[in-house]
Short mmCIF file of C-alpha atoms and ligand atoms in Angstrom, two decimals:
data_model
loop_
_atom_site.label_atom_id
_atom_site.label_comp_id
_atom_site.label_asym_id
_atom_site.label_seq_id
_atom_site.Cartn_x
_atom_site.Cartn_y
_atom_site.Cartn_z
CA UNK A 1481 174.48 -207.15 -47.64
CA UNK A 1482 175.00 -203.51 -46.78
CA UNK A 1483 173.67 -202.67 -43.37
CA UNK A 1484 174.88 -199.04 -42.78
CA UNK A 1485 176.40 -196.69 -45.08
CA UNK A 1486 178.31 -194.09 -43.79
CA UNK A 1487 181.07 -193.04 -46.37
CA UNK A 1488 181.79 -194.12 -49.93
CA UNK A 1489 184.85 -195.26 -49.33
CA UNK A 1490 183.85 -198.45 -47.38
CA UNK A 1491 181.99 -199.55 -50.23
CA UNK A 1492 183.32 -202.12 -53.12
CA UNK A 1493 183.23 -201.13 -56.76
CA UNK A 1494 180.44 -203.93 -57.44
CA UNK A 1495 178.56 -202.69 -54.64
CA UNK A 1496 178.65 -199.32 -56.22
CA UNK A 1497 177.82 -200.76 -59.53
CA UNK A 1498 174.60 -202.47 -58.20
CA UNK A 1499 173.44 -199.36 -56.88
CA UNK A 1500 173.79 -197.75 -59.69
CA UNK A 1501 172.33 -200.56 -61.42
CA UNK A 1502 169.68 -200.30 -59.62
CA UNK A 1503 168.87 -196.64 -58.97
CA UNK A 1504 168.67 -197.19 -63.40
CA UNK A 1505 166.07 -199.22 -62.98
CA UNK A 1506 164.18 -197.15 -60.70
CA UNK A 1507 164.42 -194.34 -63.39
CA UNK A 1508 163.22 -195.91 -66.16
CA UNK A 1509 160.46 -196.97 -64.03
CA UNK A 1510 160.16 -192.88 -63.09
CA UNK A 1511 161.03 -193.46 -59.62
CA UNK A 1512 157.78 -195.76 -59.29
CA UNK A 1513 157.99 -199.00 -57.18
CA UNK A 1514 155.44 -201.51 -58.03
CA UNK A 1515 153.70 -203.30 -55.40
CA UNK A 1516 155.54 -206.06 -54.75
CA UNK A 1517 158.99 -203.78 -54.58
CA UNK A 1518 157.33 -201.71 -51.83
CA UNK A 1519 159.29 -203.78 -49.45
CA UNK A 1520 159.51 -201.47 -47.17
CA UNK A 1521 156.38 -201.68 -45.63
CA UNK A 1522 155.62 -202.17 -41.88
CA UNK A 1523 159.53 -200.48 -41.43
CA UNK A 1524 159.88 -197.14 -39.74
CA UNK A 1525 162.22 -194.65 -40.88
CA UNK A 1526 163.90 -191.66 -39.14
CA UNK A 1527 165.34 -188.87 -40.66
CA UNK A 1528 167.23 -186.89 -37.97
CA UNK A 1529 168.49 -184.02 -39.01
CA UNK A 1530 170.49 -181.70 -36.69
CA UNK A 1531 171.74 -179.36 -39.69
CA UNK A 1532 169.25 -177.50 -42.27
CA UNK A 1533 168.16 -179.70 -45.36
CA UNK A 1534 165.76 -179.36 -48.28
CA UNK A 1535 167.10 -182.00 -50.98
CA UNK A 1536 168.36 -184.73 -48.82
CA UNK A 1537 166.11 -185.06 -46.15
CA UNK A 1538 162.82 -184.50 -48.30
CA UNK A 1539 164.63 -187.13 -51.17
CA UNK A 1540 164.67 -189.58 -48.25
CA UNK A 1541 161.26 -188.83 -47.22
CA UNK A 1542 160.19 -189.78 -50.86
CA UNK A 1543 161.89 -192.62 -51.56
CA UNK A 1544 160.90 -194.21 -48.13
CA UNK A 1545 157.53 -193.57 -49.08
CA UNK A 1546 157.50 -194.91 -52.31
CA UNK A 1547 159.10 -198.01 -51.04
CA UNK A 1548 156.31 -198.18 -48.72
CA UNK A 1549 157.90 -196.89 -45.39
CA UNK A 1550 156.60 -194.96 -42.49
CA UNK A 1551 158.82 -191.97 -42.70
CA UNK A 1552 159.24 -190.03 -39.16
CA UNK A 1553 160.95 -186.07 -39.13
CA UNK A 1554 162.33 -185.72 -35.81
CA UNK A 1555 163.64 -181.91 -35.79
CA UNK A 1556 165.81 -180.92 -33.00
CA UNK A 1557 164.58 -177.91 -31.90
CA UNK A 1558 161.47 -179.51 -31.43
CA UNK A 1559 162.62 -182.77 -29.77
CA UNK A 1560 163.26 -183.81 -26.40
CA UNK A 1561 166.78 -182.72 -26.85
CA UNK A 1562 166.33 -179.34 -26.13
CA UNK A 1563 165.66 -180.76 -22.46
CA UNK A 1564 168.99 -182.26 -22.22
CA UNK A 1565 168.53 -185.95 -23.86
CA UNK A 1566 171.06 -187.61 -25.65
CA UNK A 1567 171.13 -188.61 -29.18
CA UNK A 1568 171.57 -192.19 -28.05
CA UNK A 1569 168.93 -191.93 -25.74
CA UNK A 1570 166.64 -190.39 -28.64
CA UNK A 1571 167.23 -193.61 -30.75
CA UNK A 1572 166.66 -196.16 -28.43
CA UNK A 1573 163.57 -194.25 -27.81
CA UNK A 1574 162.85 -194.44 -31.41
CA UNK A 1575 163.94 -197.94 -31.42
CA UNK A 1576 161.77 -198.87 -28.61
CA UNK A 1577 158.77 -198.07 -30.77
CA UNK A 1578 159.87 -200.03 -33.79
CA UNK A 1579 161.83 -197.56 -36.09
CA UNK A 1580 164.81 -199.31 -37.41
CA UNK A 1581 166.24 -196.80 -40.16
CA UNK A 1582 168.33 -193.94 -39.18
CA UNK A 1583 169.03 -191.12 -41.30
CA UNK A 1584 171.33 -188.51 -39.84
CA UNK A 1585 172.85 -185.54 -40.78
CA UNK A 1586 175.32 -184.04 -38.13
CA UNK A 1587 177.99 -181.44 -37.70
CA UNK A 1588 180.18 -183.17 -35.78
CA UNK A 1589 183.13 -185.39 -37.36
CA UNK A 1590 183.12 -188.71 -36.37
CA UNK A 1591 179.84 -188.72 -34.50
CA UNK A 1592 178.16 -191.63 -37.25
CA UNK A 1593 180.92 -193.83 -36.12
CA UNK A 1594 180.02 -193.12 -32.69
CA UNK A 1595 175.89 -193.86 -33.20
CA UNK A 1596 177.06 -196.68 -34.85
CA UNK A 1597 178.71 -199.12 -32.02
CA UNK A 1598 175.50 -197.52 -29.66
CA UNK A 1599 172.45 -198.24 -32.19
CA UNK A 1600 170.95 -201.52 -31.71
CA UNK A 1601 171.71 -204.87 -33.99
CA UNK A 1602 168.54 -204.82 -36.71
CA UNK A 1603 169.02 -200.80 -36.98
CA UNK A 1604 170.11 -199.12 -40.12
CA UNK A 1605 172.32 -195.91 -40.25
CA UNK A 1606 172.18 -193.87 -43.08
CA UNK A 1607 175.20 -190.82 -42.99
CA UNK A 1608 172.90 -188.07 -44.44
CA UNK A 1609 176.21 -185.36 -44.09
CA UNK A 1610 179.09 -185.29 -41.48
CA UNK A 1611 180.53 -182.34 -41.39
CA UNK A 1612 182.59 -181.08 -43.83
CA UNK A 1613 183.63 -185.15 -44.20
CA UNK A 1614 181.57 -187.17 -45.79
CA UNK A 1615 177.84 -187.14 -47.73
CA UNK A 1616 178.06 -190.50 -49.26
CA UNK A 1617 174.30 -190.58 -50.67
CA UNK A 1618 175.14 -186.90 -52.72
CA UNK A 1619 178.74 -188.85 -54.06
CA UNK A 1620 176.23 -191.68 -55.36
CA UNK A 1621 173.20 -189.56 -56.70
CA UNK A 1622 176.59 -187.67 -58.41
CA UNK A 1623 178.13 -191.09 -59.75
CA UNK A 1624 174.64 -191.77 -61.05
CA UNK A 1625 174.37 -188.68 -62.98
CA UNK A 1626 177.88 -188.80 -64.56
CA UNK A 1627 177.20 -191.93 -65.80
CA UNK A 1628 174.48 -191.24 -66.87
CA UNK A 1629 175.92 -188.45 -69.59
CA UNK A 1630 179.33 -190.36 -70.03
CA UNK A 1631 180.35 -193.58 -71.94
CA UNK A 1632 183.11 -194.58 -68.78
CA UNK A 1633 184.02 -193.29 -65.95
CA UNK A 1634 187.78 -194.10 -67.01
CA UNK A 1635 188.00 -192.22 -70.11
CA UNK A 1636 186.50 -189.16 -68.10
CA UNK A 1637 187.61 -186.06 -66.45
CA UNK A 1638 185.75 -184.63 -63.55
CA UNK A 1639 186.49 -180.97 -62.51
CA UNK A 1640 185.21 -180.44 -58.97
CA UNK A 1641 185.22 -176.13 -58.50
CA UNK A 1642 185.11 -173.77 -55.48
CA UNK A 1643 185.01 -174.42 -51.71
CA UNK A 1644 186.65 -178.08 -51.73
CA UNK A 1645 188.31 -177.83 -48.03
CA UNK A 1646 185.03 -177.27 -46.39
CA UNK A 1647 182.97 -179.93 -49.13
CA UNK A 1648 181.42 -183.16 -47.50
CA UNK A 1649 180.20 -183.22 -50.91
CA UNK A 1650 183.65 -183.28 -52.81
CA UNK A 1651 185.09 -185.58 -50.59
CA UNK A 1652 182.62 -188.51 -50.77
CA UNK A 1653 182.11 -187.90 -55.12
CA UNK A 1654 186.13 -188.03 -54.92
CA UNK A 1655 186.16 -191.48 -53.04
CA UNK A 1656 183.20 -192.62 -55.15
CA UNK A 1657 185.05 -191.22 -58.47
CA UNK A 1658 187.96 -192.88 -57.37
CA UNK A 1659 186.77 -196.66 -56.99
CA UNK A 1660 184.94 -196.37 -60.58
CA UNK A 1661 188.66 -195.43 -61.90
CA UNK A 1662 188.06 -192.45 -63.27
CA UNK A 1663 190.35 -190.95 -65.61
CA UNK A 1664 191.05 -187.63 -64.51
CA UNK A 1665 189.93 -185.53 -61.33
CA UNK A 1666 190.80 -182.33 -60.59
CA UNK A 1667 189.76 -180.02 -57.74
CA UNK A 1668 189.86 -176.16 -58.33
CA UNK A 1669 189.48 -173.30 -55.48
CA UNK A 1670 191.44 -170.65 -54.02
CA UNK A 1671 194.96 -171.52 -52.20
CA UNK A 1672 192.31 -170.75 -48.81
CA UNK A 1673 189.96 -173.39 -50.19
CA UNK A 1674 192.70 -175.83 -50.91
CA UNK A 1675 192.03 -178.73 -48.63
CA UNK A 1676 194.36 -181.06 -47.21
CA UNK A 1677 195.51 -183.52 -50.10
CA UNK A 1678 196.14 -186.83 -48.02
CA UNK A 1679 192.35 -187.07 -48.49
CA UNK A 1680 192.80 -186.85 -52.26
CA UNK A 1681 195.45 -189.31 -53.33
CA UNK A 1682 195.74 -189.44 -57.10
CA UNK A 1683 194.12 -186.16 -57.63
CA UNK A 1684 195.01 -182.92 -59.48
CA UNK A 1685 194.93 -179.40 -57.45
CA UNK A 1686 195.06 -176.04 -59.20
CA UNK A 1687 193.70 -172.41 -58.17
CA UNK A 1688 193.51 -171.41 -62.20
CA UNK A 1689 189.58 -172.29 -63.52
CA UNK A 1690 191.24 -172.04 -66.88
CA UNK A 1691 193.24 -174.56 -66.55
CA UNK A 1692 191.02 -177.03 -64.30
CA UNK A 1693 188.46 -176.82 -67.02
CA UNK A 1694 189.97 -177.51 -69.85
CA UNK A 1695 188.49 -180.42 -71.61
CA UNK A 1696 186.44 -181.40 -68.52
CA UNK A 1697 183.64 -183.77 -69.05
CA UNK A 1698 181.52 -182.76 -65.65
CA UNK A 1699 181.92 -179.63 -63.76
CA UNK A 1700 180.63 -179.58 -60.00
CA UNK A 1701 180.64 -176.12 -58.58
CA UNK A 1702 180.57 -176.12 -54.98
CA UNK A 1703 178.65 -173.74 -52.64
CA UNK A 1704 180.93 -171.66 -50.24
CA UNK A 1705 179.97 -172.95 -47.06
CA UNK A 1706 179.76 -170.05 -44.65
CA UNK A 1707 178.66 -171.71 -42.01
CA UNK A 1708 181.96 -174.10 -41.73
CA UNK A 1709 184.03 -170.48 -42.58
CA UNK A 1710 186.01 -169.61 -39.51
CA UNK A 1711 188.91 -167.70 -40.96
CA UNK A 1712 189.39 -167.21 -44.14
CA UNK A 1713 190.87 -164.44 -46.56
CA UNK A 1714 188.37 -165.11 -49.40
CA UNK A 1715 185.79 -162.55 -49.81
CA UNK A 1716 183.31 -164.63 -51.04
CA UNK A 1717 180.43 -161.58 -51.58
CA UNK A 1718 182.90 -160.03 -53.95
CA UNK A 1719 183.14 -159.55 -57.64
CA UNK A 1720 186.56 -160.99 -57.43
CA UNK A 1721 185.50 -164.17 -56.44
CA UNK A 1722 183.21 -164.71 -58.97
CA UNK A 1723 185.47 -163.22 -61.57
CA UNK A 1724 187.73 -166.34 -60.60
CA UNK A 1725 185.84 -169.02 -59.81
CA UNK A 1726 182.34 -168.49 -60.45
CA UNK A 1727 181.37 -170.57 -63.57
CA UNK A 1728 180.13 -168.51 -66.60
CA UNK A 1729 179.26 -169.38 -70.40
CA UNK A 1730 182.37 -168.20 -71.42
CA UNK A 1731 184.69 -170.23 -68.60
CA UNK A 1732 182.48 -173.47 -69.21
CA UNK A 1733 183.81 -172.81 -72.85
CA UNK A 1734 187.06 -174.47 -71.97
CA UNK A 1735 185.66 -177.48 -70.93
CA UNK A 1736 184.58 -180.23 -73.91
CA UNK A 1737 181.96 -179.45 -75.76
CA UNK A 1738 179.37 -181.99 -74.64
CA UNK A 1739 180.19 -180.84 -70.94
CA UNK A 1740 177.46 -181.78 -67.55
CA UNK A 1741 177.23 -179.01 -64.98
CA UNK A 1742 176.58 -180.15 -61.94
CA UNK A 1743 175.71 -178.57 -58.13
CA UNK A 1744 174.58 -180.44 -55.27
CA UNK A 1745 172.37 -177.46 -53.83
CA UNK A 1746 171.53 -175.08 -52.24
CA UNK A 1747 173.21 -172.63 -55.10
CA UNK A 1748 174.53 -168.83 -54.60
CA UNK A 1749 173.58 -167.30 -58.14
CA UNK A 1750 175.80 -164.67 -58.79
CA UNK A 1751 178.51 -166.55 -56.30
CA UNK A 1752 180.53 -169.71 -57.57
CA UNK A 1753 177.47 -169.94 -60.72
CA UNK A 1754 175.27 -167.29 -63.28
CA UNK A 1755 172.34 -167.94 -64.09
CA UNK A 1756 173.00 -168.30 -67.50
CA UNK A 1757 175.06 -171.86 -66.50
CA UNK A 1758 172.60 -173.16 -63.63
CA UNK A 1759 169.83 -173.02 -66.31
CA UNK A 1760 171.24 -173.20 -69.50
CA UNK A 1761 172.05 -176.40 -71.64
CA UNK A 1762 174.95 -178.10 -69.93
CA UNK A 1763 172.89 -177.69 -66.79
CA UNK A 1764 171.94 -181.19 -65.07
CA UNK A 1765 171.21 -180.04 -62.05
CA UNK A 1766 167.35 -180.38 -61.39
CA UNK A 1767 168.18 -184.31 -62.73
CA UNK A 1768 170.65 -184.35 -59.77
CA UNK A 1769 167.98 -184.25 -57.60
CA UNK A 1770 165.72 -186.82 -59.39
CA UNK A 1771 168.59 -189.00 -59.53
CA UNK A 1772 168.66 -188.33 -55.89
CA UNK A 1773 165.19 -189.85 -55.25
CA UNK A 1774 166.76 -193.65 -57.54
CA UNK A 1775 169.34 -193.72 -55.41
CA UNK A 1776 167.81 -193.71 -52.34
CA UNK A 1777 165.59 -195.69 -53.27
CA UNK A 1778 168.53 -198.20 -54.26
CA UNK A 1779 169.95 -197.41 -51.25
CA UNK A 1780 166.93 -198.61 -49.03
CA UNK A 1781 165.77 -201.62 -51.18
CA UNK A 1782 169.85 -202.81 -51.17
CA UNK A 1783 170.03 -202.43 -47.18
CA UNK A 1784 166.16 -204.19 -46.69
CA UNK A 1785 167.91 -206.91 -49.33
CA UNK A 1786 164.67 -207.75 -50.86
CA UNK A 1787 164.59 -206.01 -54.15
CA UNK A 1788 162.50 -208.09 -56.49
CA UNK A 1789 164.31 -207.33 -59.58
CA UNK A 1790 167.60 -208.82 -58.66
N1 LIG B 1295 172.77 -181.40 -51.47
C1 LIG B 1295 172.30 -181.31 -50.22
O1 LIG B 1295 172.77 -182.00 -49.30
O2 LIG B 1295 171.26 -180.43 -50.08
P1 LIG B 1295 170.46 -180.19 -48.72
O3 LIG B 1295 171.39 -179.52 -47.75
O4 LIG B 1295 169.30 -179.31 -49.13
O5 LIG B 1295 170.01 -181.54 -48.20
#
C-alpha cells in the first residue's frame, strides 16, 4: 500500500514495476478508465501549487478526473495565505471539507516531510517538486518512457545533460534509474552545474557532451533553472553555452543510433536544445507528457488501492 509519495527513493523496485505496469495499461487503454476503474469518485483532490506549473499540475488535474475525482486548484496568490495563514492551517481547512489528496509543489527543501507528520491519518501527499530535490512523479513518467523505447533498463545508458545541480528532475530519474539497475548513467554540465556527487553514488560525471553522449540510449536535457541561479559563472544566454551543451543533430550523432531525447519541460529553444532535436525523430518529448497523464493515473489508483485490473 503506498500512502504518500514523496521521493523515488523510498520506493521498492516491485513497487516501481507495478506502476509502471500499470501506467502500461492505462496507455493501451489511451489514458481511458472504464467505469468501474473510476475509483476515485466521491474523493477530493488538491493540487497546491506554490511554484509555476503547466505539465504537472494540469497532468494531475487530468488524471484525477479521469479516475473520477473532484479536482480543487488552490493558487496562492489567491488563497487565504496572502492574509497570513499557514499551510497547515490551509489543509486542515481543506481537510475539514472532505479533500483527502494533496498535491504540492514547494520551494522549500524538506517542507513535504514537514506536511507530512501535520496532515491528518486518511490524507494523501503527493510531492509535485521540492526544490531543486526531488520530483518523484517526472522520475516515473521518465522511467515509463525509457522503457518504453528500451529492451532493459540494465543493458542501457542514460545521459542526463545541462543544469544537474539545480535539477529536482535529475535527481529523482537518478534514484528511479538506479533501483531498475540501469547500466550506465552519466550526468553532463558545466564544472558550475556539477552537483554534489554523494547524491549520485554509482554515477558518471563529465563536463565534455562528446564524451557523455557517446553511445547513449536516452538523452535528457535539462532546463537551466534561473530561478534557483544565485551565483553562477555560466552565461547561460550565450552562444557559448549552447555551443557546449546545447544538444544539436550533429552532437546527438554520438549517441546510438536508435537514441530517445527526452526534456521534462518547460524548454529554452536555442538554450540547452534546437529545434531541429526537440522536434525531430529522436524526439519523445510530447509522449513524456502523455506518459505523464498513465502515471498519475497509476499513481492515484495504486494509493486509493482499488485498481480493478490487479
Ligand atoms: N516538468 C514539469 O514539472 O513541468 P511543469 O513545471 O510545467 O509542471
Amino acid at each position: 500500500m503506498l500512502k504518500h509519495l514523496l521521493y523515488l527513493k523510498d520506493l521498492e523496485k516491485e513497487m516501481i514495476c507495478d506502476l509502471l505496469e500499470l501506467a502500461e495499461y492505462f496507455l493501451s487503454k489511451k489514458n481511458n478508465a472504464s467505469s468501474s476503474e473510476q475509483i476515485l469518485q466521491g474523493v477530493d483532490l488538491a493540487n497546491i501549487f506554490f511554484e509555476p506549473s503547466t505539465r504537472t499540475r494540469s497532468s494531475f488535474q487530468i488524471a484525477a478526473t479521469k479516475l473520477g475525482s473532484n479536482v480543487l486548484n488552490i493558487d496562492e496568490e489567491h488563497s487565504s495565505r496572502t492574509k497570513g495563514e499557514t499551510i497547515i492551517d490551509t489543509i486542515k481547512t481543506l481537510e475539514a471539507m472532505g479533500v483527502s489528496y494533496f498535491v504540492i509543489r514547494h520551494k522549500k527543501k524538506g517542507f513535504l516531510e514537514t506536511l507530512k507528520n501535520n496532515i491528518g491519518e486518511n490524507s494523501h501527499l503527493i510531492n509535485a517538486g521540492e526544490s531543486s530535490i526531488s520530483h518523484p512523479t517526472q522520475g516515473l513518467l521518465d522511467l515509463l518512457t525509457i522503457q518504453r523505447h528500451t529492451d532493459n533498463f540494465k543493458k542501457i545508458k542514460v545521459a542526463i545533460v545541462g543544469d544537474i545541480k539545480h535539477s529536482r528532475v535529475a535527481r529523482s530519474l537518478v534514484e528511479g534509474l538506479s533501483i531498475m539497475n540501469t547500466g550506465q548513467i552519466t550526468l553532463i554540465a558545466p564544472d558550475q552545474f556539477r552537483p554534489n556527487m554523494k547524491h549520485y553514488l554509482g554515477v558518471d560525471y563529465t563536463n565534455n557532451l562528446s564524451i557523455g553522449l557517446h553511445k547513449a540510449d536516452a538523452v535528457i536535457a535539462l532546463r537551466v533553472q534561473k530561478e534557483r541561479i544565485k551565483e553562477t559563472n555560466v552565461d547561460i544566454e550565450s552562444e557559448d553555452y549552447f555551443k557546449a551543451y546545447g544538444l544539436t543533430n550533429e552532437k546527438i550523432a554520438k549517441c546510438n543510433k536508435n537514441v530517445i531525447v527526452m526534456h521534462p519541460g518547460p524548454m529554452n529553444r536555442g538554450v540547452e536544445i534546437a529545434n531541429e532535436v526537440a522536434d525531430g525523430p529522436h524526439s519523445v518529448i510530447n509522449e513524456q507528457v502523455t506518459n505523464g497523464i498513465a502515471m498519475r493515473m497509476a499513481l492515484l489508483s495504486l494509493m486509493q488501492n482499488r485498481h480493478s485490473s490487479k
